[in-house]
Short mmCIF file of C-alpha atoms and ligand atoms in Angstrom, two decimals:
data_model
loop_
_atom_site.label_atom_id
_atom_site.label_comp_id
_atom_site.label_asym_id
_atom_site.label_seq_id
_atom_site.Cartn_x
_atom_site.Cartn_y
_atom_site.Cartn_z
CA MET A 21 -28.64 -1.19 1.83
CA ASP A 22 -26.20 -0.84 4.96
CA PHE A 23 -23.67 1.04 5.62
CA GLU A 24 -22.60 0.00 9.10
CA LEU A 25 -19.53 -1.89 9.87
CA ASP A 26 -20.39 -5.37 11.84
CA LYS A 27 -19.93 -6.33 14.99
CA SER A 28 -16.30 -8.39 14.54
CA GLN A 29 -15.47 -5.60 12.16
CA ILE A 30 -16.10 -2.63 14.73
CA GLU A 31 -14.27 -5.09 17.12
CA ILE A 32 -11.41 -5.33 15.01
CA GLN A 33 -11.62 -1.23 14.15
CA LYS A 34 -11.60 -0.80 17.66
CA ALA A 35 -8.18 -2.94 18.76
CA ALA A 36 -6.25 -1.56 15.79
CA ARG A 37 -6.97 2.11 16.85
CA GLU A 38 -6.19 0.85 20.49
CA PHE A 39 -2.78 -0.65 19.14
CA ALA A 40 -1.78 2.09 17.13
CA LYS A 41 -2.72 4.33 20.23
CA GLY A 42 -0.39 2.54 22.04
CA GLU A 43 2.60 1.35 20.58
CA PHE A 44 2.74 4.07 17.47
CA ASP A 45 5.24 6.83 19.25
CA LYS A 46 5.62 9.93 18.19
CA ASP A 47 9.29 10.36 19.47
CA LEU A 48 9.96 6.70 18.17
CA ALA A 49 8.18 7.75 14.65
CA LEU A 50 10.46 10.85 14.56
CA GLU A 51 13.64 9.23 15.10
CA LEU A 52 13.02 6.37 12.99
CA ASP A 53 11.87 8.57 10.11
CA GLN A 54 14.80 10.31 10.38
CA LYS A 55 17.00 7.03 10.65
CA HIS A 56 14.99 6.11 7.98
CA GLU A 57 14.55 2.33 9.63
CA PHE A 58 11.31 0.36 9.62
CA PRO A 59 9.28 -0.23 12.64
CA LYS A 60 10.57 -3.74 13.14
CA LYS A 61 9.30 -4.15 16.86
CA ILE A 62 5.82 -2.73 16.20
CA TRP A 63 5.51 -4.86 13.08
CA GLN A 64 6.59 -7.85 14.96
CA LYS A 65 4.07 -6.69 17.95
CA ALA A 66 1.09 -6.40 15.50
CA ALA A 67 2.20 -9.68 13.46
CA ASP A 68 1.43 -11.11 16.91
CA LEU A 69 -1.92 -9.87 17.77
CA GLY A 70 -3.10 -10.54 14.03
CA PHE A 71 -3.18 -7.17 12.73
CA ILE A 72 -1.19 -8.61 9.11
CA GLY A 73 -2.21 -11.18 7.16
CA ILE A 74 -5.68 -11.19 8.88
CA HIS A 75 -7.16 -11.47 5.23
CA PHE A 76 -5.63 -15.37 4.87
CA PRO A 77 -7.30 -18.02 5.22
CA GLU A 78 -6.60 -19.65 8.85
CA GLU A 79 -4.29 -22.66 7.69
CA TYR A 80 -1.88 -19.71 6.70
CA ALA A 81 -1.87 -17.89 9.58
CA GLY A 82 -4.33 -15.66 8.80
CA GLN A 83 -7.82 -14.86 10.50
CA GLY A 84 -9.46 -16.28 7.38
CA MET A 85 -11.31 -12.47 6.91
CA GLY A 86 -11.84 -10.02 4.02
CA ILE A 87 -10.02 -7.47 2.53
CA LEU A 88 -12.84 -5.02 4.27
CA GLU A 89 -11.32 -5.87 7.60
CA ASN A 90 -7.94 -5.59 6.27
CA ILE A 91 -8.22 -1.94 5.11
CA ILE A 92 -9.45 -1.03 8.38
CA ILE A 93 -6.73 -1.78 10.18
CA ALA A 94 -4.51 0.12 7.33
CA ASP A 95 -6.84 3.33 7.79
CA GLU A 96 -6.81 3.03 11.68
CA PHE A 97 -2.62 2.49 11.52
CA CYS A 98 -2.15 5.30 8.76
CA ALA A 99 -4.21 7.46 10.68
CA ARG A 100 -2.40 7.52 14.11
CA ASP A 101 1.24 8.05 11.92
CA SER A 102 1.05 8.11 8.28
CA THR A 103 5.00 6.11 8.33
CA ILE A 104 4.65 3.53 11.03
CA GLY A 105 1.28 2.70 9.44
CA SER A 106 2.57 2.67 5.93
CA ALA A 107 5.49 0.24 7.35
CA VAL A 108 3.25 -2.15 8.91
CA ILE A 109 0.58 -2.54 6.55
CA LEU A 110 2.95 -2.80 3.57
CA ALA A 111 5.68 -5.41 5.59
CA SER A 112 3.04 -8.21 3.86
CA PHE A 113 2.83 -6.27 0.47
CA ALA A 114 2.39 -8.80 -2.92
CA SER A 115 1.97 -12.04 -0.96
CA GLU A 116 -1.37 -12.02 -2.10
CA CYS A 117 -0.04 -13.10 -5.13
CA VAL A 118 1.59 -15.94 -3.44
CA LEU A 119 -2.74 -16.51 -1.45
CA ARG A 120 -3.94 -15.87 -4.61
CA PHE A 121 -2.12 -17.49 -7.44
CA GLY A 122 0.34 -19.94 -5.86
CA SER A 123 0.89 -23.87 -5.26
CA GLN A 124 -0.70 -25.26 -1.96
CA GLU A 125 3.23 -25.86 -1.19
CA LEU A 126 3.86 -22.31 -1.67
CA LYS A 127 1.20 -21.00 0.52
CA GLN A 128 2.54 -23.73 3.15
CA LYS A 129 5.64 -22.29 2.88
CA PHE A 130 5.73 -18.70 2.98
CA LEU A 131 2.34 -17.22 3.96
CA PRO A 132 2.82 -18.09 7.41
CA PRO A 133 5.57 -16.29 8.14
CA VAL A 134 4.78 -13.65 6.69
CA ALA A 135 1.30 -13.18 8.56
CA GLU A 136 3.42 -14.36 11.91
CA GLY A 137 6.11 -11.14 11.44
CA GLN A 138 9.02 -13.42 10.59
CA MET A 139 9.16 -12.36 6.79
CA LEU A 140 8.52 -8.86 4.97
CA SER A 141 7.38 -10.30 1.27
CA GLY A 142 8.06 -7.72 -1.90
CA GLY A 143 6.34 -7.41 -5.55
CA ALA A 144 9.25 -6.99 -7.96
CA PHE A 145 7.27 -5.60 -11.03
CA THR A 146 8.71 -2.37 -12.12
CA GLU A 147 12.02 -2.05 -14.35
CA PRO A 148 14.32 0.95 -15.34
CA GLY A 149 12.15 0.81 -18.32
CA HIS A 150 9.48 -0.34 -17.63
CA GLY A 151 6.84 1.22 -15.25
CA SER A 152 3.70 2.50 -15.84
CA ASP A 153 3.98 -0.15 -18.73
CA ILE A 154 4.60 -3.63 -17.60
CA THR A 155 3.31 -5.44 -20.80
CA SER A 156 6.60 -6.57 -21.91
CA LEU A 157 9.48 -6.73 -19.82
CA ASP A 158 13.67 -7.08 -19.45
CA THR A 159 13.63 -9.37 -17.15
CA ALA A 160 13.61 -12.89 -17.93
CA ALA A 161 13.34 -16.21 -16.48
CA VAL A 162 14.44 -18.96 -18.71
CA LYS A 163 13.27 -22.95 -18.16
CA ASP A 164 16.24 -24.92 -16.94
CA GLY A 165 15.88 -28.33 -16.17
CA ASP A 166 13.71 -28.44 -13.32
CA GLU A 167 14.53 -24.87 -12.62
CA TRP A 168 13.99 -21.12 -13.92
CA VAL A 169 16.72 -18.74 -14.37
CA ILE A 170 16.14 -15.15 -13.56
CA ASN A 171 18.47 -12.55 -15.03
CA GLY A 172 17.48 -8.91 -14.77
CA THR A 173 16.64 -5.48 -12.98
CA LYS A 174 13.94 -4.30 -10.91
CA THR A 175 13.57 -0.77 -9.55
CA PHE A 176 11.96 1.07 -6.67
CA ILE A 177 10.86 -2.26 -4.85
CA THR A 178 9.04 -1.72 -1.23
CA ASN A 179 10.79 -4.27 1.55
CA GLY A 180 13.79 -4.62 -0.90
CA GLY A 181 16.76 -5.90 0.91
CA LEU A 182 14.67 -6.64 3.90
CA ALA A 183 12.00 -9.02 2.29
CA GLY A 184 12.79 -12.67 2.66
CA PHE A 185 11.29 -13.39 -1.05
CA TYR A 186 10.10 -11.67 -4.16
CA CYS A 187 6.97 -12.29 -6.14
CA VAL A 188 9.08 -11.63 -9.55
CA LEU A 189 7.34 -10.40 -12.78
CA CYS A 190 9.42 -11.93 -15.51
CA GLN A 191 9.05 -12.81 -19.48
CA THR A 192 9.61 -16.06 -19.77
CA ASP A 193 8.61 -16.31 -23.67
CA ALA A 194 10.19 -13.71 -25.67
CA GLU A 195 8.68 -14.31 -28.67
CA SER A 196 5.19 -14.86 -27.56
CA LYS A 197 3.01 -11.84 -29.41
CA PRO A 198 1.34 -10.26 -27.73
CA SER A 199 4.16 -10.23 -25.20
CA TYR A 200 2.33 -10.12 -21.93
CA ARG A 201 0.68 -13.07 -22.77
CA GLY A 202 4.94 -14.59 -22.72
CA ILE A 203 5.16 -13.02 -18.98
CA SER A 204 5.06 -15.31 -15.68
CA MET A 205 5.19 -14.64 -12.11
CA VAL A 206 8.26 -16.47 -10.03
CA LEU A 207 9.02 -16.41 -6.70
CA ALA A 208 12.63 -15.73 -5.58
CA GLU A 209 13.54 -15.96 -2.22
CA ALA A 210 15.72 -13.16 -1.22
CA ASP A 211 18.69 -15.88 -0.19
CA ARG A 212 19.53 -16.86 -3.73
CA ASN A 213 22.91 -16.90 -5.24
CA GLY A 214 22.77 -13.88 -7.48
CA ILE A 215 20.38 -11.71 -5.94
CA THR A 216 21.77 -8.02 -4.95
CA CYS A 217 20.38 -5.04 -3.91
CA ALA A 218 21.28 -1.15 -4.35
CA ASP A 219 20.49 1.89 -3.06
CA VAL A 220 17.92 4.08 -5.50
CA GLY A 221 18.62 7.32 -3.34
CA ALA A 222 17.09 9.80 -0.79
CA LYS A 223 13.08 9.41 -1.23
CA MET A 224 10.54 12.42 -0.68
CA GLY A 225 8.46 10.30 2.09
CA ILE A 226 7.79 7.00 3.42
CA HIS A 227 11.59 7.19 5.26
CA MET A 228 11.09 4.09 7.21
CA LEU A 229 10.27 1.49 4.57
CA ALA A 230 12.76 0.40 1.95
CA THR A 231 12.74 0.60 -1.36
CA ALA A 232 15.54 -0.66 -3.45
CA GLU A 233 16.74 -1.73 -6.99
CA VAL A 234 16.79 -5.54 -6.76
CA ASN A 235 19.68 -7.36 -9.35
CA PHE A 236 19.23 -10.83 -10.13
CA LYS A 237 22.19 -12.37 -11.98
CA ASP A 238 21.92 -15.94 -13.21
CA VAL A 239 19.79 -16.64 -10.33
CA ARG A 240 18.68 -20.11 -10.10
CA VAL A 241 15.03 -21.34 -8.23
CA PRO A 242 13.17 -24.86 -8.52
CA ALA A 243 10.63 -25.11 -11.52
CA ALA A 244 8.20 -24.90 -8.21
CA ASN A 245 8.44 -21.59 -7.51
CA LEU A 246 6.44 -20.98 -10.69
CA ILE A 247 3.01 -18.85 -9.24
CA GLY A 248 0.05 -19.63 -11.25
CA GLU A 249 0.72 -20.48 -14.70
CA GLU A 250 3.35 -19.80 -16.82
CA GLY A 251 2.34 -16.93 -19.30
CA ARG A 252 -0.54 -15.84 -16.79
CA GLY A 253 1.77 -13.36 -15.18
CA PHE A 254 0.81 -9.92 -16.41
CA TYR A 255 -3.00 -10.99 -15.80
CA GLN A 256 -2.35 -12.09 -12.30
CA VAL A 257 -0.74 -8.98 -11.74
CA LEU A 258 -3.37 -6.87 -12.79
CA GLU A 259 -5.90 -8.87 -10.77
CA PHE A 260 -3.47 -8.49 -7.56
CA PHE A 261 -4.20 -4.36 -8.18
CA ASP A 262 -7.74 -4.82 -8.26
CA GLU A 263 -7.11 -6.12 -4.26
CA SER A 264 -3.80 -3.79 -3.44
CA ARG A 265 -4.85 -0.79 -4.83
CA ILE A 266 -8.07 -0.92 -2.69
CA LEU A 267 -4.98 -1.26 0.27
CA ILE A 268 -3.51 1.51 -0.94
CA ALA A 269 -6.66 3.99 -1.01
CA ALA A 270 -6.83 2.66 2.64
CA GLN A 271 -3.42 4.14 3.40
CA ALA A 272 -4.29 7.13 1.77
CA LEU A 273 -7.43 7.48 3.33
CA GLY A 274 -6.06 6.66 7.24
CA ILE A 275 -3.11 9.38 6.24
CA ALA A 276 -5.44 12.08 4.87
CA GLN A 277 -8.12 11.48 8.47
CA GLY A 278 -4.71 11.76 10.86
CA ALA A 279 -3.47 14.90 9.07
CA TYR A 280 -7.25 16.16 10.08
CA ASN A 281 -7.52 14.69 13.21
CA ARG A 282 -4.42 16.96 13.56
CA ALA A 283 -5.02 20.06 12.11
CA LEU A 284 -8.66 20.18 14.14
CA ASP A 285 -7.07 19.90 17.25
CA TYR A 286 -4.34 22.53 16.58
CA VAL A 287 -7.17 24.66 15.53
CA LYS A 288 -9.20 24.56 18.24
CA GLN A 289 -6.30 25.56 20.87
CA ARG A 290 -4.79 28.21 18.54
CA GLU A 291 -5.05 32.05 18.97
CA GLN A 292 -4.54 34.69 16.55
CA PHE A 293 -6.45 38.16 16.91
CA GLY A 294 -7.61 37.41 20.27
CA ARG A 295 -9.72 34.49 18.79
CA LYS A 296 -9.42 30.91 18.79
CA ILE A 297 -8.87 30.46 14.65
CA ALA A 298 -11.51 27.71 14.48
CA GLN A 299 -13.74 30.91 14.93
CA PHE A 300 -12.73 32.04 11.83
CA GLN A 301 -15.04 31.27 8.97
CA VAL A 302 -12.34 30.68 6.29
CA THR A 303 -11.18 28.27 8.96
CA GLN A 304 -14.31 26.46 9.58
CA HIS A 305 -15.11 26.03 5.60
CA LYS A 306 -11.68 24.38 5.24
CA LEU A 307 -12.09 21.88 7.82
CA ALA A 308 -15.63 21.27 6.34
CA ASP A 309 -13.99 20.32 3.07
CA MET A 310 -11.45 18.30 4.48
CA ALA A 311 -14.12 15.74 6.50
CA THR A 312 -16.30 15.86 2.95
CA LYS A 313 -13.56 14.73 1.16
CA ILE A 314 -12.33 11.96 4.15
CA GLU A 315 -15.95 10.89 4.02
CA LEU A 316 -16.29 10.85 0.37
CA ALA A 317 -13.17 8.87 0.30
CA ARG A 318 -13.61 6.17 2.75
CA LEU A 319 -17.24 5.26 1.56
CA ILE A 320 -15.86 4.53 -1.79
CA THR A 321 -12.90 2.94 -0.33
CA TYR A 322 -14.72 0.58 1.93
CA LYS A 323 -17.12 0.12 -0.77
CA ALA A 324 -14.52 -1.53 -2.89
CA ALA A 325 -13.39 -3.62 -0.21
CA TRP A 326 -17.18 -4.54 -0.21
CA ASN A 327 -17.72 -5.78 -3.53
CA TYR A 328 -14.39 -7.24 -3.87
CA ASP A 329 -15.37 -9.90 -0.59
CA GLN A 330 -18.31 -10.22 -2.36
CA GLY A 331 -16.82 -11.46 -5.10
CA ARG A 332 -17.73 -8.45 -7.02
CA ILE A 333 -14.25 -7.48 -8.59
CA ASP A 334 -14.41 -4.29 -10.13
CA PRO A 335 -11.01 -2.62 -11.61
CA LYS A 336 -13.06 0.77 -12.15
CA LEU A 337 -14.25 1.51 -8.60
CA THR A 338 -11.33 -0.05 -7.74
CA SER A 339 -9.64 2.58 -9.35
CA MET A 340 -11.66 5.34 -8.70
CA ALA A 341 -11.28 4.29 -4.71
CA LYS A 342 -7.33 4.66 -5.09
CA MET A 343 -7.35 7.81 -7.34
CA TYR A 344 -9.99 9.68 -5.41
CA ALA A 345 -8.49 8.69 -1.54
CA ALA A 346 -4.93 9.24 -2.78
CA ARG A 347 -5.69 12.67 -3.97
CA THR A 348 -7.44 13.39 -0.96
CA ALA A 349 -4.27 12.58 1.03
CA VAL A 350 -2.51 14.52 -0.61
CA GLU A 351 -5.07 17.57 -1.00
CA VAL A 352 -6.01 17.53 3.18
CA ALA A 353 -2.23 16.84 4.36
CA ASP A 354 -1.91 19.94 2.14
CA GLU A 355 -4.18 21.85 4.17
CA ALA A 356 -3.66 20.38 7.59
CA ILE A 357 0.18 22.29 7.23
CA GLN A 358 -1.72 25.62 5.97
CA LEU A 359 -3.94 25.06 9.25
CA LEU A 360 -0.84 25.00 11.46
CA GLY A 361 0.75 27.67 10.22
CA GLY A 362 4.52 27.68 10.03
CA TYR A 363 4.09 24.93 12.42
CA GLY A 364 2.99 22.82 10.04
CA TYR A 365 5.95 23.24 8.44
CA MET A 366 8.08 22.16 11.28
CA THR A 367 9.20 17.75 12.01
CA GLU A 368 7.80 18.21 15.44
CA TYR A 369 3.81 19.17 14.32
CA GLU A 370 3.91 15.93 12.44
CA VAL A 371 1.68 16.80 9.27
CA GLU A 372 4.83 17.78 7.03
CA ARG A 373 5.80 14.21 6.99
CA PHE A 374 1.62 13.03 6.59
CA TYR A 375 1.98 15.23 3.67
CA ARG A 376 5.52 13.75 2.42
CA ASP A 377 3.87 10.05 2.91
CA ALA A 378 0.53 11.39 0.94
CA LYS A 379 1.88 11.70 -2.11
CA ILE A 380 3.71 8.14 -3.36
CA THR A 381 0.10 7.27 -3.03
CA GLU A 382 -0.50 9.14 -6.46
CA LEU A 383 2.32 7.33 -7.96
CA TYR A 384 2.96 3.53 -6.67
CA GLU A 385 0.33 0.91 -7.79
CA GLY A 386 -0.30 2.53 -10.43
CA THR A 387 -0.52 6.61 -11.09
CA LYS A 388 -3.08 8.73 -11.02
CA GLU A 389 -3.47 8.71 -14.37
CA ILE A 390 -2.72 4.84 -14.96
CA GLN A 391 -6.00 4.74 -12.29
CA LYS A 392 -7.95 7.11 -14.86
CA ASN A 393 -7.07 5.07 -18.06
CA THR A 394 -8.64 2.47 -16.18
CA ILE A 395 -11.97 4.45 -15.37
CA ALA A 396 -12.15 5.57 -19.06
CA SER A 397 -11.81 2.10 -20.82
CA ALA A 398 -14.57 0.91 -18.50
CA VAL A 399 -16.86 4.01 -18.79
CA LEU A 400 -16.38 4.15 -22.76
CA GLY A 401 -16.48 0.55 -23.11
CA LYS A 402 -14.97 -0.26 -26.84
CA ILE A 403 -15.27 3.00 -29.88
CA LYS A 404 -16.48 2.45 -32.74
C1 FAD B 25 8.67 4.53 -2.81
C2 FAD B 25 8.40 3.66 -4.33
C3 FAD B 25 7.70 2.55 -4.00
C4 FAD B 25 7.45 1.40 -5.11
N1 FAD B 25 7.23 0.29 -4.43
C5 FAD B 25 7.42 -0.26 -5.70
C6 FAD B 25 7.02 -2.07 -5.57
O1 FAD B 25 7.30 -2.50 -4.48
N2 FAD B 25 7.23 -2.91 -6.19
C7 FAD B 25 7.36 -2.23 -7.76
O2 FAD B 25 6.91 -3.03 -8.76
N3 FAD B 25 7.17 -1.03 -7.97
C8 FAD B 25 6.96 -0.31 -7.07
N4 FAD B 25 7.49 0.90 -7.12
C9 FAD B 25 7.19 1.89 -8.92
C10 FAD B 25 6.12 2.15 -9.04
O3 FAD B 25 5.19 1.63 -9.12
C11 FAD B 25 6.38 2.90 -10.47
O4 FAD B 25 7.24 4.22 -10.10
C12 FAD B 25 5.20 3.99 -10.83
O5 FAD B 25 4.09 2.60 -11.41
C13 FAD B 25 5.30 4.65 -12.15
O6 FAD B 25 6.02 4.01 -13.02
P1 FAD B 25 7.56 5.28 -13.46
O7 FAD B 25 7.88 5.46 -12.57
O8 FAD B 25 8.31 4.27 -14.50
O9 FAD B 25 7.08 6.30 -14.03
P2 FAD B 25 6.31 6.12 -15.91
O10 FAD B 25 5.47 4.69 -16.35
O11 FAD B 25 7.53 6.86 -16.63
O12 FAD B 25 5.56 7.56 -15.83
C14 FAD B 25 5.77 8.59 -15.75
C15 FAD B 25 4.61 9.72 -16.04
O13 FAD B 25 3.89 9.20 -17.45
C16 FAD B 25 2.81 8.74 -17.10
N5 FAD B 25 1.98 8.05 -17.91
C17 FAD B 25 2.59 6.75 -18.10
N6 FAD B 25 1.82 5.81 -19.04
C18 FAD B 25 0.80 6.63 -19.20
C19 FAD B 25 -0.20 6.66 -20.28
N7 FAD B 25 -0.65 5.69 -20.67
N8 FAD B 25 -1.38 7.80 -20.02
C20 FAD B 25 -1.29 8.54 -19.22
N9 FAD B 25 -0.04 8.62 -18.54
C21 FAD B 25 1.02 8.20 -18.70
C22 FAD B 25 2.30 8.71 -15.54
O14 FAD B 25 1.24 8.63 -15.06
C23 FAD B 25 3.85 9.69 -14.55
O15 FAD B 25 2.86 10.74 -14.36
C24 FAD B 25 7.77 2.05 -6.30
C25 FAD B 25 8.08 3.38 -6.18
C26 FAD B 25 7.82 4.26 -5.33
C27 FAD B 25 8.44 5.72 -5.67
#
């Protein structure tokens, strides 16, 4: 058993930490958060330095690394700044659907612009009537000659309105029983006629990320835009979750680490009753609990990533990592605010933003209840 990162992973970690330290400016973060603006320049710089799509093969402008290297970057970026970090690591969201299942042509056309910071990507799975349950869908894609015609509405789509393309989950066979065997994944370029985006309203956190409703009205895409096999879309999206949930776990882990770091610095300088508040045992115990949770979250998240890279895909472990790291982010950020007292509630001290950003990790890519369902079904097996 070896719990050490190897030399190149340590270098990636150091490079990601230094990049984030140099670029994720606190005042800029506060400004972009208030303006709800995507950190475009930072994303492009991150791409120039190879931090986006590090897990893509070199022929698609990646570096041929694994998920572990990708999550090391996510951990470092989100620890430095929860919102800029989240925006940058999710700029390439769902591009892995193309990477894992797409044709050679789709990979060649769409992966390099994502890795090179020219294009954001999006995964359009959720619908107003189908959130946790995507076993049947209202969005339909119908074959017409050598094209697919897509009609329907997807909601809560990250990078909606900014992305260059969406991986759209569609019902392609309405008669199929069970219905999920009639679901396919189709790539729709964002500039196709008939695609429009609508506002989903104000949200609690991750303000720098666009979240939109994406509408498809008679949208025609070439038949070659089918990602993977017809009728396999539901299975493909589950496989994608085995990978993407580890990234969300790393996002949560970084947010927890960042909130903890700020609280640790603060308690060492703040004085009350003539003593540093770090000298109160209750403060020390809070820090001990926070540090322990972060250590556990990191162990399980890195293990899930390492397993994935070894080809040992384990949905149970992935769900455990996502569920545990997300809970850790929410609890640690909450405790960080507590340790900063009234200052923790103020925007300038950042931890309130980390707290707001933490909560989404318990919701998207499967809620914590859905993760528990996955874990429970794996531990129970078939009940006779
Ligand atoms: C900011 C943001 C960004 C998002 N980005 C994307 C994106 O890029 N692409 C995309 O496709 N989607 C995205 N989503 C959607 C997200 O994945 C869904 O919101 C999530 O899967 C839950 O679906 P729902 O909101 O419809 O809730 P529901 O499915 O209606 O769930 C409501 C409650 O019921 C519980 N519940 C549901 N089913 C079960 C069950 N079987 N057992 C126990 N409890 C259950 C849930 O856990 C939850 O507590 C995003 C959402 C947000 C808020």
